[in-house]
Structure formats: C-alpha cells, structure tokens
Tab-separated table of N, CA and C in Angstrom:
chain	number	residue	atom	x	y	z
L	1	UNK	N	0.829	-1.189	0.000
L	1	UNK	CA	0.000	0.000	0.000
L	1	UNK	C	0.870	1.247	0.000
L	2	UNK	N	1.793	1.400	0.771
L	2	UNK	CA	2.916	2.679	0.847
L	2	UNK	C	3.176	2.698	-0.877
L	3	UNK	N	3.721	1.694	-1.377
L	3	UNK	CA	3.906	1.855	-2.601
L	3	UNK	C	3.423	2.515	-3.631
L	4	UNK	N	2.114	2.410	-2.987
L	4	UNK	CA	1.071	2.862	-3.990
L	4	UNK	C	0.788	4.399	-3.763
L	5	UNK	N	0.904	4.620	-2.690
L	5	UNK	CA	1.340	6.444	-2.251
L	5	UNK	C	2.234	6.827	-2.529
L	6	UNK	N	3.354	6.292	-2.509
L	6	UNK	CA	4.400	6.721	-3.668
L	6	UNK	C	4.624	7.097	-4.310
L	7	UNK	N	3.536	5.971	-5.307
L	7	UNK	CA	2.982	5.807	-6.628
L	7	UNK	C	2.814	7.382	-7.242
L	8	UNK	N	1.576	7.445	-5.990
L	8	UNK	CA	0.827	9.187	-6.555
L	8	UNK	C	1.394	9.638	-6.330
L	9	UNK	N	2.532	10.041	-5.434
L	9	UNK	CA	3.471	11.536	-5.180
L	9	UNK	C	4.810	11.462	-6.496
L	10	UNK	N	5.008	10.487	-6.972
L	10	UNK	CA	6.004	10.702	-7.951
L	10	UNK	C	5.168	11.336	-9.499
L	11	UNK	N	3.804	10.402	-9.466
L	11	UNK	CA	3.587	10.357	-10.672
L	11	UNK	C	2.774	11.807	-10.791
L	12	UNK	N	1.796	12.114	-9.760
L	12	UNK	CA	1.035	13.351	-9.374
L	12	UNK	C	-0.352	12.858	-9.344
L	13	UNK	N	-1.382	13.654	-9.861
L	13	UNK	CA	-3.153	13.251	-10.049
L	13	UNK	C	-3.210	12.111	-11.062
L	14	UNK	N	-2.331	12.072	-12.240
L	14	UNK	CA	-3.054	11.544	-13.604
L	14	UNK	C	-1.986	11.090	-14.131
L	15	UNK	N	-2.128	9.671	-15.387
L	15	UNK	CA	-0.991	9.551	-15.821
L	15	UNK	C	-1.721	9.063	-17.343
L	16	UNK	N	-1.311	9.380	-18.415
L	16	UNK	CA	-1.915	8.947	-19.453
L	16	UNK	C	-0.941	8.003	-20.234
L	17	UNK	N	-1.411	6.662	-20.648
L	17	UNK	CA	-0.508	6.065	-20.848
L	17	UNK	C	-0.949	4.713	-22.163
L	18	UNK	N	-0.104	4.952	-23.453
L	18	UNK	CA	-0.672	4.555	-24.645
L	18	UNK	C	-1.186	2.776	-24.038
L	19	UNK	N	-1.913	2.544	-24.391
L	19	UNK	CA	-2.577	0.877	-24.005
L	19	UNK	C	-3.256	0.199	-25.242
L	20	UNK	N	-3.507	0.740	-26.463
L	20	UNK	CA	-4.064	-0.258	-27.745
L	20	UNK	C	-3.986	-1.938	-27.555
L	21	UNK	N	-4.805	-2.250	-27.723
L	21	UNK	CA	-4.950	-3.900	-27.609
L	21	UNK	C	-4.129	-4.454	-26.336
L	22	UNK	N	-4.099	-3.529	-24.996
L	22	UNK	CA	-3.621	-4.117	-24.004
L	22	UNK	C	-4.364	-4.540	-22.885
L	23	UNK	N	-4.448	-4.627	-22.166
L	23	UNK	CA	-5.701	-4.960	-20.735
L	23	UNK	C	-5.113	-4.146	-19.633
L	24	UNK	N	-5.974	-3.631	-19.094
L	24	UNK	CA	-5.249	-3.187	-17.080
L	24	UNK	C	-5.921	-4.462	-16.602
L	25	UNK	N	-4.618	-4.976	-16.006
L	25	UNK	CA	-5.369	-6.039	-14.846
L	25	UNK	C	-5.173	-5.281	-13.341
L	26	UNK	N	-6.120	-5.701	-12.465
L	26	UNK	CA	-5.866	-5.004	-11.079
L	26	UNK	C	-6.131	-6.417	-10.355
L	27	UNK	N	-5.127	-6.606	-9.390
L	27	UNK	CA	-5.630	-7.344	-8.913
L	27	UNK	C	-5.685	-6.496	-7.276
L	28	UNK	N	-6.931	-7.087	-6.363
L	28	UNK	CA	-7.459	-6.707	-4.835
L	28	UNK	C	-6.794	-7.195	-4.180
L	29	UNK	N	-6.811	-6.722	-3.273
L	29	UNK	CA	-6.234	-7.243	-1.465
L	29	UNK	C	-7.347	-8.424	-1.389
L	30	UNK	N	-8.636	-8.609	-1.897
L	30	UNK	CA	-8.931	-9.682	-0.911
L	30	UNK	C	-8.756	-11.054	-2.301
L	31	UNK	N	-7.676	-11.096	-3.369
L	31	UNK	CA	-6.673	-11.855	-4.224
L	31	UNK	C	-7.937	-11.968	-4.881
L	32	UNK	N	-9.201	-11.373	-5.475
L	32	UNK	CA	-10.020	-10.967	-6.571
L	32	UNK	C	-8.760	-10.148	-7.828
L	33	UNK	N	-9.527	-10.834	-8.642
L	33	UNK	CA	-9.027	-10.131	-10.072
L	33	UNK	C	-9.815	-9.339	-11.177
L	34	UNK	N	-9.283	-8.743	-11.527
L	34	UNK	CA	-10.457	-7.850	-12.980
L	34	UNK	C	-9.067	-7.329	-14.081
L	35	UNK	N	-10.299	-8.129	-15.271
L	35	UNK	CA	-9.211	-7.081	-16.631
L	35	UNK	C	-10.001	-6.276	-17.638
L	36	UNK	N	-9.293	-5.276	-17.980
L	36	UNK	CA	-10.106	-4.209	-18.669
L	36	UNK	C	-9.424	-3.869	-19.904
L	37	UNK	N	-10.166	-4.496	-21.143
L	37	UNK	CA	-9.317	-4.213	-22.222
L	37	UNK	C	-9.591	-2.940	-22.749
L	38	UNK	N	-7.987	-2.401	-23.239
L	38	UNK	CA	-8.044	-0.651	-23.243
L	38	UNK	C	-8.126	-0.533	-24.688
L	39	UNK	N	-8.578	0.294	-25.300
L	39	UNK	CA	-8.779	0.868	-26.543
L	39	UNK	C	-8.475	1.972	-26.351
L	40	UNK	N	-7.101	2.729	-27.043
L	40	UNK	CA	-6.934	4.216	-27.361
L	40	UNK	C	-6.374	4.203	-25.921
L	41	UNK	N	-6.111	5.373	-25.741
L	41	UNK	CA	-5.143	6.090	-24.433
L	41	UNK	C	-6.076	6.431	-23.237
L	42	UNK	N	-6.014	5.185	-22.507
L	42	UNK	CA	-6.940	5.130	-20.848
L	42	UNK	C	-5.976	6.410	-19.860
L	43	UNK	N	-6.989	6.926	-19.245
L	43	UNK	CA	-6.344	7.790	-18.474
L	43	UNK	C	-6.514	7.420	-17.028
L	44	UNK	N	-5.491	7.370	-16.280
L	44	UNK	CA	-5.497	6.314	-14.794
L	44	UNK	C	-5.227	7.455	-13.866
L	45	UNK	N	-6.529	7.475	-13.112
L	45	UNK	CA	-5.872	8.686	-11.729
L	45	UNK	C	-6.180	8.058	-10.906
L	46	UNK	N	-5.191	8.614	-10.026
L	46	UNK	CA	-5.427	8.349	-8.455
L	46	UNK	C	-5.423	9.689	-7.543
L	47	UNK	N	-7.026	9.757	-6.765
L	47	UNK	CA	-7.000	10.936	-6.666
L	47	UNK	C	-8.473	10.655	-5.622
L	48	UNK	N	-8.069	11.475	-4.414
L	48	UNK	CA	-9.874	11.015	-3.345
L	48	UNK	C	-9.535	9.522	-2.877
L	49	UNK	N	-8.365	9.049	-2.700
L	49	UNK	CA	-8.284	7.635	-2.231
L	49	UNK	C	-9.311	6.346	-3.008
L	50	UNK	N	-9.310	7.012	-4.596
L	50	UNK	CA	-9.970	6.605	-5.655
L	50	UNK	C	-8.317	6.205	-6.855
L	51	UNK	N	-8.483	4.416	-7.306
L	51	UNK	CA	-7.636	4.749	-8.273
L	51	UNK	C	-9.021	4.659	-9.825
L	52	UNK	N	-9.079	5.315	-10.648
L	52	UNK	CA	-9.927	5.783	-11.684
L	52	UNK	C	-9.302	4.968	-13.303
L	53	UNK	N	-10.371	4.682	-13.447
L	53	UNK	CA	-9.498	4.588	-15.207
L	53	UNK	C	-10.528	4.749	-15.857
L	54	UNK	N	-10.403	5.717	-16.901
L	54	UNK	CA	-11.452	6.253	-17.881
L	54	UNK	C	-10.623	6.269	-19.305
L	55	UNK	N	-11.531	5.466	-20.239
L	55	UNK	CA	-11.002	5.247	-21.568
L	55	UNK	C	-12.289	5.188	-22.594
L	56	UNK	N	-12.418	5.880	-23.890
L	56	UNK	CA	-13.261	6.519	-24.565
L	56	UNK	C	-14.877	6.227	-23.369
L	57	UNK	N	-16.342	6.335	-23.455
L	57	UNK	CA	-16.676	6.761	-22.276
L	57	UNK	C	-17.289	5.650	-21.653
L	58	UNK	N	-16.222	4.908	-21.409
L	58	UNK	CA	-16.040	4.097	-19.483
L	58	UNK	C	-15.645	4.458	-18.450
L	59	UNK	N	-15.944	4.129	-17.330
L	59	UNK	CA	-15.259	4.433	-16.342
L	59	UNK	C	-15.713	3.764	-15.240
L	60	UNK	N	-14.088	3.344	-14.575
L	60	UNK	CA	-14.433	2.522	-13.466
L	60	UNK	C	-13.636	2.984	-12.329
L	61	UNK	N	-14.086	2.864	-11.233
L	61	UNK	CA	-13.071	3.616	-10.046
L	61	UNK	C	-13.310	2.501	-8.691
L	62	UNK	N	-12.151	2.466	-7.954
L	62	UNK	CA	-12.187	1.611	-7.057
L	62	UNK	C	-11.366	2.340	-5.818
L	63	UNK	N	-11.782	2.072	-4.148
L	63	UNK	CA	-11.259	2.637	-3.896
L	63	UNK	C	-9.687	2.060	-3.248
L	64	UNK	N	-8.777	2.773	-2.878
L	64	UNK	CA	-7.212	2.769	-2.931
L	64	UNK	C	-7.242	1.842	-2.524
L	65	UNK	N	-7.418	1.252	-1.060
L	65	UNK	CA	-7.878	0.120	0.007
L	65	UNK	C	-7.834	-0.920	-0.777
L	66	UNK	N	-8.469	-1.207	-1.898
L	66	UNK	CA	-9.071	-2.352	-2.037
L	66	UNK	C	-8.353	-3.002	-3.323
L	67	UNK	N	-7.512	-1.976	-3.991
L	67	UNK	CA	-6.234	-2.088	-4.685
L	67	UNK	C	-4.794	-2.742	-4.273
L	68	UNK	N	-4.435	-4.139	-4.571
L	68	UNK	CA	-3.198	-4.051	-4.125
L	68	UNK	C	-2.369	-4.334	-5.404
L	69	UNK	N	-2.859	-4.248	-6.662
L	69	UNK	CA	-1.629	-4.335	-7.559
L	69	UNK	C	-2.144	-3.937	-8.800
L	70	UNK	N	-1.993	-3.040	-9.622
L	70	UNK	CA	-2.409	-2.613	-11.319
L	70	UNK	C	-1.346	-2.589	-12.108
L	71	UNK	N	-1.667	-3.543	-13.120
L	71	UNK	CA	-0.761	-3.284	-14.207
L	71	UNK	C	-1.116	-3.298	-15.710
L	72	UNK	N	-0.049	-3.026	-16.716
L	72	UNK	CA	-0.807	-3.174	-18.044
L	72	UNK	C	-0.152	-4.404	-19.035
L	73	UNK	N	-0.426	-5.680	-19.256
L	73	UNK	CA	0.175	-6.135	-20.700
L	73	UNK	C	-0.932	-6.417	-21.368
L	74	UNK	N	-0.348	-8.051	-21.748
L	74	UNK	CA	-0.643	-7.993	-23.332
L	74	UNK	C	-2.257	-8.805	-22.786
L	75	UNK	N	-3.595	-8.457	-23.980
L	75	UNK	CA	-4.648	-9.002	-23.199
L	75	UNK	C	-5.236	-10.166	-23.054
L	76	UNK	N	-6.318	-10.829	-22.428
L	76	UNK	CA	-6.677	-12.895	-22.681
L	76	UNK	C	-7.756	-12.534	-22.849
L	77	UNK	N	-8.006	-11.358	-23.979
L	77	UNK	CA	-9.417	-11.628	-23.998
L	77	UNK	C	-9.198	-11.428	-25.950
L	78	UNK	N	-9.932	-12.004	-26.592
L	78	UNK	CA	-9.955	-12.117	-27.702
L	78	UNK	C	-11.194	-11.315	-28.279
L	79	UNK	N	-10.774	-9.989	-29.308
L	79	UNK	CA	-11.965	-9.267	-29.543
L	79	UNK	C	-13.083	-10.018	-30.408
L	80	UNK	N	-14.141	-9.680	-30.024
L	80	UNK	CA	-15.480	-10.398	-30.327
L	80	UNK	C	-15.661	-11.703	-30.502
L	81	UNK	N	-15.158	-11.898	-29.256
L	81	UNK	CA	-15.404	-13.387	-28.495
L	81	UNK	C	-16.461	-13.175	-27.471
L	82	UNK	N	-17.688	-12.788	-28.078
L	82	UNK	CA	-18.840	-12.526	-26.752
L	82	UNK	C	-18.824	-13.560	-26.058
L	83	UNK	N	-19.403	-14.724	-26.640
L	83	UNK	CA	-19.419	-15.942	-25.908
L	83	UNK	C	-18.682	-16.553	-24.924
L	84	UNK	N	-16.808	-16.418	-25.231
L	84	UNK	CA	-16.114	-16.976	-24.525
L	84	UNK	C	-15.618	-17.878	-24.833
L	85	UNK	N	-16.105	-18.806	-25.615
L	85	UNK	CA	-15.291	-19.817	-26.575
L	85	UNK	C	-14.538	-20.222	-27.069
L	86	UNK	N	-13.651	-18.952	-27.248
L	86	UNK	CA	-12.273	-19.291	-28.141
L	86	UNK	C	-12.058	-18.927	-29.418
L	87	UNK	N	-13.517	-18.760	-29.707
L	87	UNK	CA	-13.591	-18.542	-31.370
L	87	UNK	C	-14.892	-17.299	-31.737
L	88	UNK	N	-14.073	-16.841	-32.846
L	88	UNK	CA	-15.293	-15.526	-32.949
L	88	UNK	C	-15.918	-15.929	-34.365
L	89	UNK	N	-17.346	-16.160	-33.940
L	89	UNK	CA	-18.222	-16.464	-35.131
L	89	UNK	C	-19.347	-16.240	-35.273
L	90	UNK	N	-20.122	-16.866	-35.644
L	90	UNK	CA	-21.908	-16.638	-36.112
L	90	UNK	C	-22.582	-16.436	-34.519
L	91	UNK	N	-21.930	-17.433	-33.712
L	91	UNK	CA	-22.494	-17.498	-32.231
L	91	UNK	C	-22.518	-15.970	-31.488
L	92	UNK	N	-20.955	-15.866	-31.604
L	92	UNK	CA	-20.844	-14.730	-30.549
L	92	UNK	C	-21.250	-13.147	-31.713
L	93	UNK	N	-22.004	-13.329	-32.806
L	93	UNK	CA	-23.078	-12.014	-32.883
L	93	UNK	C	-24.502	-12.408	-32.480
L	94	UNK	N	-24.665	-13.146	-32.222
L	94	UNK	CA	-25.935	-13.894	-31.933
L	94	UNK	C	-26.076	-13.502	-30.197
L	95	UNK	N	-24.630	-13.929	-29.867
L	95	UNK	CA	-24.890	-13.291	-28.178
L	95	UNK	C	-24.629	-11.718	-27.981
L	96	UNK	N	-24.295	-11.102	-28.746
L	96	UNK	CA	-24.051	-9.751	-28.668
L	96	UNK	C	-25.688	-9.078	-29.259
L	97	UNK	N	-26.041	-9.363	-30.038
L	97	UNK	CA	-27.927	-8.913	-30.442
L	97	UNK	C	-28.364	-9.229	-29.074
L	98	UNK	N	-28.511	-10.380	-28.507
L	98	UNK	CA	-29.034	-10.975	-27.374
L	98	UNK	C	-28.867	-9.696	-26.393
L	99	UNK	N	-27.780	-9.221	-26.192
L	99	UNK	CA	-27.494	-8.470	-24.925
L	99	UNK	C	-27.928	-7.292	-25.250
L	100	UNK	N	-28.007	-6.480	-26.864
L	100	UNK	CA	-28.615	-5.240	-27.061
L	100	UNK	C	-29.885	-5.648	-26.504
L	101	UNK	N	-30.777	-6.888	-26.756
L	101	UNK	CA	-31.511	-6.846	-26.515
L	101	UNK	C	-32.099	-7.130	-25.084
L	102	UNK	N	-31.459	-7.372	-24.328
L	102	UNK	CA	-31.359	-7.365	-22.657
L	102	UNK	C	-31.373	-8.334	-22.483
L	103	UNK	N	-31.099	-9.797	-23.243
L	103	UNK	CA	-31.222	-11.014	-22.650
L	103	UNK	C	-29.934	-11.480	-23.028
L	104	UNK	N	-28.878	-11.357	-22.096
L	104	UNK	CA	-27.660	-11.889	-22.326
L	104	UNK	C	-27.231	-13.206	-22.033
L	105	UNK	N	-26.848	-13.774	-22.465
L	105	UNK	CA	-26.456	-15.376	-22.036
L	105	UNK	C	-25.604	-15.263	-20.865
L	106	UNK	N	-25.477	-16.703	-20.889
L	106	UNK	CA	-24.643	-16.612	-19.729
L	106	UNK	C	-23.278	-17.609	-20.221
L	107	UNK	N	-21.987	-16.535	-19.575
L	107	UNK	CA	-20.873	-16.894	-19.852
L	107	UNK	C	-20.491	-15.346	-21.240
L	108	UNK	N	-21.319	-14.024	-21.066
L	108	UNK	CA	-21.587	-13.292	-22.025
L	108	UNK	C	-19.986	-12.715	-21.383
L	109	UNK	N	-19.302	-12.035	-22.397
L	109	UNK	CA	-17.854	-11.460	-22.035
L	109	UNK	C	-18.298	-9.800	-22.883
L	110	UNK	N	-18.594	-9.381	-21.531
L	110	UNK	CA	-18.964	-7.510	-22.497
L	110	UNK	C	-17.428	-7.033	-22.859
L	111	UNK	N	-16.291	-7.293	-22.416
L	111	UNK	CA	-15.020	-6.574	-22.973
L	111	UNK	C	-14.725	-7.766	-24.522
L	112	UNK	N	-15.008	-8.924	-24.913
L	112	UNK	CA	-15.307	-9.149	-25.524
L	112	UNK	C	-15.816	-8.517	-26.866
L	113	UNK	N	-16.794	-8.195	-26.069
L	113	UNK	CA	-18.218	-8.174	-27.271
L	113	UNK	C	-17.993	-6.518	-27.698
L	114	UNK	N	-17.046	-5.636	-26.632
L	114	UNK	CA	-17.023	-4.302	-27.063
L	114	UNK	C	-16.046	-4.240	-27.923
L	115	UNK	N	-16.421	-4.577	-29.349
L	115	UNK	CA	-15.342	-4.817	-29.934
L	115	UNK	C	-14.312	-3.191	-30.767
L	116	UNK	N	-15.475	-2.301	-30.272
L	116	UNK	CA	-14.760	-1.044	-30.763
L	116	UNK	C	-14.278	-0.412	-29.729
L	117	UNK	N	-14.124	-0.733	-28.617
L	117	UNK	CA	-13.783	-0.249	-27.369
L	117	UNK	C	-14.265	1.137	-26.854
L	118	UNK	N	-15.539	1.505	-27.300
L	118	UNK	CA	-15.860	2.795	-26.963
L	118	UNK	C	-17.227	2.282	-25.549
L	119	UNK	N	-17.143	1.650	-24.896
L	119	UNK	CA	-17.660	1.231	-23.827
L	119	UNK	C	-18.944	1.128	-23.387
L	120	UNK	N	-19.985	1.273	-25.040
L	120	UNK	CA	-20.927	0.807	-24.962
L	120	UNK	C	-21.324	-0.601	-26.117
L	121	UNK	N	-22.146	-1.237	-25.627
L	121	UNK	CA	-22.626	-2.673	-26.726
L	121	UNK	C	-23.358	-2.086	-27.580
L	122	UNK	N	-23.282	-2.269	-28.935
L	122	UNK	CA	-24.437	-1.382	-29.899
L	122	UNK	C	-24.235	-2.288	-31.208
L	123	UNK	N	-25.219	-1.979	-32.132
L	123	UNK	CA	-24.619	-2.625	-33.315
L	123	UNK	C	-23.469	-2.356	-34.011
L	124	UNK	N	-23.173	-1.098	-33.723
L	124	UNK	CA	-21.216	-1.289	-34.151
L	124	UNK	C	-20.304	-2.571	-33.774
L	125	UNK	N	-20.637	-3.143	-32.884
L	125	UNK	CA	-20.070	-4.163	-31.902
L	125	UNK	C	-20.574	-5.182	-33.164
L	126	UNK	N	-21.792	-5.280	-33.471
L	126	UNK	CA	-21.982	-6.447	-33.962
L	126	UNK	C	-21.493	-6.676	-35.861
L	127	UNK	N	-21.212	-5.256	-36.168
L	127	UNK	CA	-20.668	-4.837	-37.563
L	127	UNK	C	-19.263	-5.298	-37.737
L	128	UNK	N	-18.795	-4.964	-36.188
L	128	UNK	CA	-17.246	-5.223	-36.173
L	128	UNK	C	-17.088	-6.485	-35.777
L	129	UNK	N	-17.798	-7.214	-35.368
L	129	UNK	CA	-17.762	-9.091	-35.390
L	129	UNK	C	-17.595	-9.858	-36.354
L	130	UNK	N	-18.853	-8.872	-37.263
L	130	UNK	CA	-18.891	-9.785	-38.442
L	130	UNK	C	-17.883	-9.278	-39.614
L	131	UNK	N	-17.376	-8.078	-39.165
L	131	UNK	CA	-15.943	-8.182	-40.208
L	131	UNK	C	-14.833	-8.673	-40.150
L	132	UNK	N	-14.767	-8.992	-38.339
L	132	UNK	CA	-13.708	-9.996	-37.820
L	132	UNK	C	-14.054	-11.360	-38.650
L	133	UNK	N	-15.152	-11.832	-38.791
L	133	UNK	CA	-15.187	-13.390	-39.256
L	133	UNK	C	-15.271	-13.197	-40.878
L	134	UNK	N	-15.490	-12.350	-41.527
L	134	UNK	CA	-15.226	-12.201	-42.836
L	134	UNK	C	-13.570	-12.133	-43.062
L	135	UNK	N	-13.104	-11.521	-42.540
L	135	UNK	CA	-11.217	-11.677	-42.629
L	135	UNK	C	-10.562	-13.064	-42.696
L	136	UNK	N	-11.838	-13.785	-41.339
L	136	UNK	CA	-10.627	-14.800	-40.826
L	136	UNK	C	-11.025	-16.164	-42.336
C-alpha cells in the first residue's frame, strides 16, 4: 500500500498512458481479479483515495484500500469473443444482439463483445464481429 502512495506523489493526479490492444489487470487485497481491455489512451488517476481509469466513455473507479496491484500487458481476452469460446463467429453475434436486446447469455464477455472499445454494446459491436469473421 505505501507503494502505492508513492505511486501518486512521484507520478502526481493523472498519468496517461498509450494501451491499444492491451488490458489493465488489477488485482485486490482480498486476491479478486479484474481485466479491462483498453482501446486508445486510458487515463489512470489516483486521486480522493480513488484509483480511476477512464477510456473513450467508461469508467471505473475503485477505492485505494481495495487495490493491491495494477498493471498493463498484453490481453486474454480475444476481440469479439462474446461468448467466450475461443472462437469468434456466427455465435458470438448472436450473443451480442441478445445483450442489445437485454437477454444476455450466460458466460456473455462484455469486454469481448465491445469490440470497438468505446464502452458501450451497440450494433457497431456487432458490424465489427462480423468483419472480424469475414477476414478470418
């Protein structure tokens, strides 16, 4: 935890830091995990005993306490893999309509399915699925 006060007195309020096709993983003090795949330049503050990360318009904030480790590589989540499967296909636009439409499956992966990373599910998400499986 000192570390992490540190953290903010070297770095200051804010640190902006390039992340394209990378993830923040954080992992908690109580050894819970979360990953957040970044699109475009996430901006990470720590600030109000809040650490913050806001990237095109998401945002998630947790407080300092409950933080014991953030970092950034490379990500395990495969874009427009709604499903989770492994594979991006006919299925996972099928579960991404599902969730516009409020009935999401289960095992649904929204960082997945946000495949334009602008942090809402919409049919862009499902445009950009199906140009992923036209490529492959």
């Amino acid at each position: 935890m000192k570390r992490l006060f540190i953290l903010l007195a070297i770095l200051g309020t804010a640190v902006t830091v390039w992340a394209e096709g990378k993830s923040l993983f954080i992992t908690f003090t109580d050894g819970s995990k979360a990953e957040f795949v970044m699109a475009g330049n996430p901006a990470v503050t720590m600030a109000n005993d809040e650490l913050t990360v806001e990237w095109g318009s998401s945002k998630v904030a947790y407080p300092l306490w409950r933080v014991a480790k953030f970092t950034f590589g490379a990500s395990s989540v495969i874009p427009g893999d709604a499903n989770g499967d492994g594979v991006v296909d006919v299925s996972d636009v099928v579960a991404i309509v599902n969730k516009i439409l409020e009935k999401p499956s289960a095992g649904f992966n929204e960082q997945a399915a946000d495949v334009n990373g602008d942090g809402v599910i919409d049919v862009s998400d499902v445009v950009a699925v199906v140009n992923i499986i036209l490529k492959n």
